[in-house]
Amino acid sequence: MSLETLRPNPTWDEASYQEAVDTLAAHDDLVYKVWGGDWCKDCRKLLPNLGAALEAADVPEAQIEEYALGEDKQGEGVEEYDIEYIPTVVVETTDGEEVIRFVESEDLPPAVWLATQLEEQR
């Protein structure tokens, strides 16, 4: 099952987020694991723009893993990754090492927050 809420927002303005897109594009060796639910208000608000940013950054679909959760927030990877709140985005290296984690309560949109954290780690 895939996340409908991760489908790119067609009205998202790439030019307004070019710095974040460039940063995401520069880190082409990462895997984005996204937990959410199409029923979830925060997911419907945040994930379409993340989907648009990942698309604009040319992140291959093979490097985006979607985990759709039911209203009980149970599903694949929930226990293994200690998922409590959604949306949660875990960014890993291709060999499975966690680099950063976005959880719903961050104060920036997911793509901007992820790009900022990736830049800080350089």
PDB file of C-alpha atoms in Angstrom:
ATOM      1  CA  MET A   1       0.000   0.000   0.000  1.00  0.00           C
ATOM      2  CA  SER A   2       1.387   3.388  -0.905  1.00  0.00           C
ATOM      3  CA  LEU A   3       0.775   6.792   0.598  1.00  0.00           C
ATOM      4  CA  GLU A   4      -1.516   8.913  -1.544  1.00  0.00           C
ATOM      5  CA  THR A   5      -0.491  11.883   0.595  1.00  0.00           C
ATOM      6  CA  LEU A   6       3.106  11.572  -0.649  1.00  0.00           C
ATOM      7  CA  ARG A   7       2.040  12.277  -4.234  1.00  0.00           C
ATOM      8  CA  PRO A   8       3.655  15.571  -5.245  1.00  0.00           C
ATOM      9  CA  ASN A   9       1.600  18.704  -4.724  1.00  0.00           C
ATOM     10  CA  PRO A  10       1.049  20.077  -8.261  1.00  0.00           C
ATOM     11  CA  THR A  11       0.902  23.674  -6.990  1.00  0.00           C
ATOM     12  CA  TRP A  12       4.163  23.469  -5.023  1.00  0.00           C
ATOM     13  CA  ASP A  13       6.596  26.161  -6.144  1.00  0.00           C
ATOM     14  CA  GLU A  14      10.084  24.692  -6.615  1.00  0.00           C
ATOM     15  CA  ALA A  15      11.667  28.135  -7.057  1.00  0.00           C
ATOM     16  CA  SER A  16      10.619  29.089  -3.531  1.00  0.00           C
ATOM     17  CA  TYR A  17      12.486  26.080  -2.138  1.00  0.00           C
ATOM     18  CA  GLN A  18      15.419  25.870  -4.561  1.00  0.00           C
ATOM     19  CA  GLU A  19      18.053  25.693  -1.841  1.00  0.00           C
ATOM     20  CA  ALA A  20      16.329  22.712  -0.199  1.00  0.00           C
ATOM     21  CA  VAL A  21      15.859  20.994  -3.570  1.00  0.00           C
ATOM     22  CA  ASP A  22      19.530  21.502  -4.435  1.00  0.00           C
ATOM     23  CA  THR A  23      20.620  20.049  -1.097  1.00  0.00           C
ATOM     24  CA  LEU A  24      18.368  17.012  -1.469  1.00  0.00           C
ATOM     25  CA  ALA A  25      19.646  16.492  -5.017  1.00  0.00           C
ATOM     26  CA  ALA A  26      23.272  16.693  -3.853  1.00  0.00           C
ATOM     27  CA  HIS A  27      22.699  13.824  -1.411  1.00  0.00           C
ATOM     28  CA  ASP A  28      21.850  11.233  -4.024  1.00  0.00           C
ATOM     29  CA  ASP A  29      23.081   8.342  -1.885  1.00  0.00           C
ATOM     30  CA  LEU A  30      20.276   8.458   0.689  1.00  0.00           C
ATOM     31  CA  VAL A  31      17.091   6.480   1.230  1.00  0.00           C
ATOM     32  CA  TYR A  32      13.943   8.233   2.470  1.00  0.00           C
ATOM     33  CA  LYS A  33      11.637   6.057   4.574  1.00  0.00           C
ATOM     34  CA  VAL A  34       8.277   7.763   5.069  1.00  0.00           C
ATOM     35  CA  TRP A  35       5.625   6.653   7.550  1.00  0.00           C
ATOM     36  CA  GLY A  36       2.217   8.240   7.343  1.00  0.00           C
ATOM     37  CA  GLY A  37      -1.472   7.702   6.837  1.00  0.00           C
ATOM     38  CA  ASP A  38      -3.820   9.101   4.238  1.00  0.00           C
ATOM     39  CA  TRP A  39      -6.338   9.596   7.059  1.00  0.00           C
ATOM     40  CA  CYS A  40      -3.865  11.746   9.057  1.00  0.00           C
ATOM     41  CA  LYS A  41      -4.371  15.528   8.988  1.00  0.00           C
ATOM     42  CA  ASP A  42      -0.670  16.292   9.525  1.00  0.00           C
ATOM     43  CA  CYS A  43       0.318  13.856   6.754  1.00  0.00           C
ATOM     44  CA  ARG A  44      -2.152  15.428   4.322  1.00  0.00           C
ATOM     45  CA  LYS A  45      -0.696  18.827   5.194  1.00  0.00           C
ATOM     46  CA  LEU A  46       3.037  17.993   5.062  1.00  0.00           C
ATOM     47  CA  LEU A  47       3.679  15.043   2.763  1.00  0.00           C
ATOM     48  CA  PRO A  48       2.459  16.377  -0.625  1.00  0.00           C
ATOM     49  CA  ASN A  49       5.081  19.135  -0.508  1.00  0.00           C
ATOM     50  CA  LEU A  50       7.764  16.646   0.548  1.00  0.00           C
ATOM     51  CA  GLY A  51       6.781  14.469  -2.391  1.00  0.00           C
ATOM     52  CA  ALA A  52       7.098  17.474  -4.693  1.00  0.00           C
ATOM     53  CA  ALA A  53      10.519  18.361  -3.280  1.00  0.00           C
ATOM     54  CA  LEU A  54      11.817  14.814  -3.683  1.00  0.00           C
ATOM     55  CA  GLU A  55      10.524  14.775  -7.253  1.00  0.00           C
ATOM     56  CA  ALA A  56      12.124  18.166  -8.013  1.00  0.00           C
ATOM     57  CA  ALA A  57      15.417  16.870  -6.571  1.00  0.00           C
ATOM     58  CA  ASP A  58      15.200  13.842  -8.896  1.00  0.00           C
ATOM     59  CA  VAL A  59      15.332  11.392  -6.000  1.00  0.00           C
ATOM     60  CA  PRO A  60      14.712   7.998  -7.635  1.00  0.00           C
ATOM     61  CA  GLU A  61      11.563   6.172  -6.585  1.00  0.00           C
ATOM     62  CA  ALA A  62      13.764   3.247  -5.552  1.00  0.00           C
ATOM     63  CA  GLN A  63      15.209   5.474  -2.810  1.00  0.00           C
ATOM     64  CA  ILE A  64      11.802   6.413  -1.359  1.00  0.00           C
ATOM     65  CA  GLU A  65      10.095   3.828   0.803  1.00  0.00           C
ATOM     66  CA  GLU A  66       6.497   4.480   1.808  1.00  0.00           C
ATOM     67  CA  TYR A  67       4.833   2.917   4.846  1.00  0.00           C
ATOM     68  CA  ALA A  68       1.104   3.553   5.026  1.00  0.00           C
ATOM     69  CA  LEU A  69      -0.232   3.075   8.542  1.00  0.00           C
ATOM     70  CA  GLY A  70      -3.761   2.524   9.750  1.00  0.00           C
ATOM     71  CA  GLU A  71      -5.406   4.729  12.329  1.00  0.00           C
ATOM     72  CA  ASP A  72      -3.888   2.517  15.031  1.00  0.00           C
ATOM     73  CA  LYS A  73      -0.458   3.604  13.699  1.00  0.00           C
ATOM     74  CA  GLN A  74       0.609   0.009  13.250  1.00  0.00           C
ATOM     75  CA  GLY A  75       2.369  -1.395  10.234  1.00  0.00           C
ATOM     76  CA  GLU A  76       5.658  -2.370   8.700  1.00  0.00           C
ATOM     77  CA  GLY A  77       8.727  -0.995  10.442  1.00  0.00           C
ATOM     78  CA  VAL A  78       6.836   0.736  13.268  1.00  0.00           C
ATOM     79  CA  GLU A  79       8.480  -1.253  16.067  1.00  0.00           C
ATOM     80  CA  GLU A  80      11.854  -1.570  14.385  1.00  0.00           C
ATOM     81  CA  TYR A  81      12.102   2.208  13.830  1.00  0.00           C
ATOM     82  CA  ASP A  82      10.220   3.225  16.999  1.00  0.00           C
ATOM     83  CA  ILE A  83       7.596   5.194  15.065  1.00  0.00           C
ATOM     84  CA  GLU A  84       5.223   6.975  17.428  1.00  0.00           C
ATOM     85  CA  TYR A  85       4.048  10.051  15.526  1.00  0.00           C
ATOM     86  CA  ILE A  86       3.306  10.527  11.849  1.00  0.00           C
ATOM     87  CA  PRO A  87       4.459  11.712   9.520  1.00  0.00           C
ATOM     88  CA  THR A  88       7.933  10.444  10.298  1.00  0.00           C
ATOM     89  CA  VAL A  89      10.713  10.463   7.717  1.00  0.00           C
ATOM     90  CA  VAL A  90      13.861   8.484   8.430  1.00  0.00           C
ATOM     91  CA  VAL A  91      16.763   9.232   6.112  1.00  0.00           C
ATOM     92  CA  GLU A  92      19.387   6.524   5.856  1.00  0.00           C
ATOM     93  CA  THR A  93      22.512   5.773   3.915  1.00  0.00           C
ATOM     94  CA  THR A  94      22.126   3.005   1.354  1.00  0.00           C
ATOM     95  CA  ASP A  95      23.720   0.602   3.854  1.00  0.00           C
ATOM     96  CA  GLY A  96      21.019   1.314   6.459  1.00  0.00           C
ATOM     97  CA  GLU A  97      22.683   3.825   8.783  1.00  0.00           C
ATOM     98  CA  GLU A  98      20.213   6.436  10.048  1.00  0.00           C
ATOM     99  CA  VAL A  99      21.359   9.949   9.206  1.00  0.00           C
ATOM    100  CA  ILE A 100      18.425  12.131  10.295  1.00  0.00           C
ATOM    101  CA  ARG A 101      14.796  11.808  11.334  1.00  0.00           C
ATOM    102  CA  PHE A 102      11.916  14.221  10.748  1.00  0.00           C
ATOM    103  CA  VAL A 103       8.938  13.853  13.089  1.00  0.00           C
ATOM    104  CA  GLU A 104       5.654  15.730  12.644  1.00  0.00           C
ATOM    105  CA  SER A 105       6.332  18.351  15.301  1.00  0.00           C
ATOM    106  CA  GLU A 106       9.376  20.023  13.682  1.00  0.00           C
ATOM    107  CA  ASP A 107       8.993  23.752  13.080  1.00  0.00           C
ATOM    108  CA  LEU A 108       9.876  23.695   9.357  1.00  0.00           C
ATOM    109  CA  PRO A 109       8.337  21.865   6.391  1.00  0.00           C
ATOM    110  CA  PRO A 110       9.858  18.391   5.980  1.00  0.00           C
ATOM    111  CA  ALA A 111      11.936  19.109   2.850  1.00  0.00           C
ATOM    112  CA  VAL A 112      13.388  22.310   4.333  1.00  0.00           C
ATOM    113  CA  TRP A 113      14.061  20.685   7.701  1.00  0.00           C
ATOM    114  CA  LEU A 114      15.732  17.648   6.099  1.00  0.00           C
ATOM    115  CA  ALA A 115      17.883  19.823   3.825  1.00  0.00           C
ATOM    116  CA  THR A 116      18.917  22.035   6.742  1.00  0.00           C
ATOM    117  CA  GLN A 117      19.941  19.018   8.823  1.00  0.00           C
ATOM    118  CA  LEU A 118      21.862  17.493   5.913  1.00  0.00           C
ATOM    119  CA  GLU A 119      23.749  20.763   5.401  1.00  0.00           C
ATOM    120  CA  GLU A 120      24.613  20.973   9.109  1.00  0.00           C
ATOM    121  CA  GLN A 121      26.167  17.519   8.975  1.00  0.00           C
ATOM    122  CA  ARG A 122      28.630  18.424   6.230  1.00  0.00           C
TER     123      ARG A 122
END
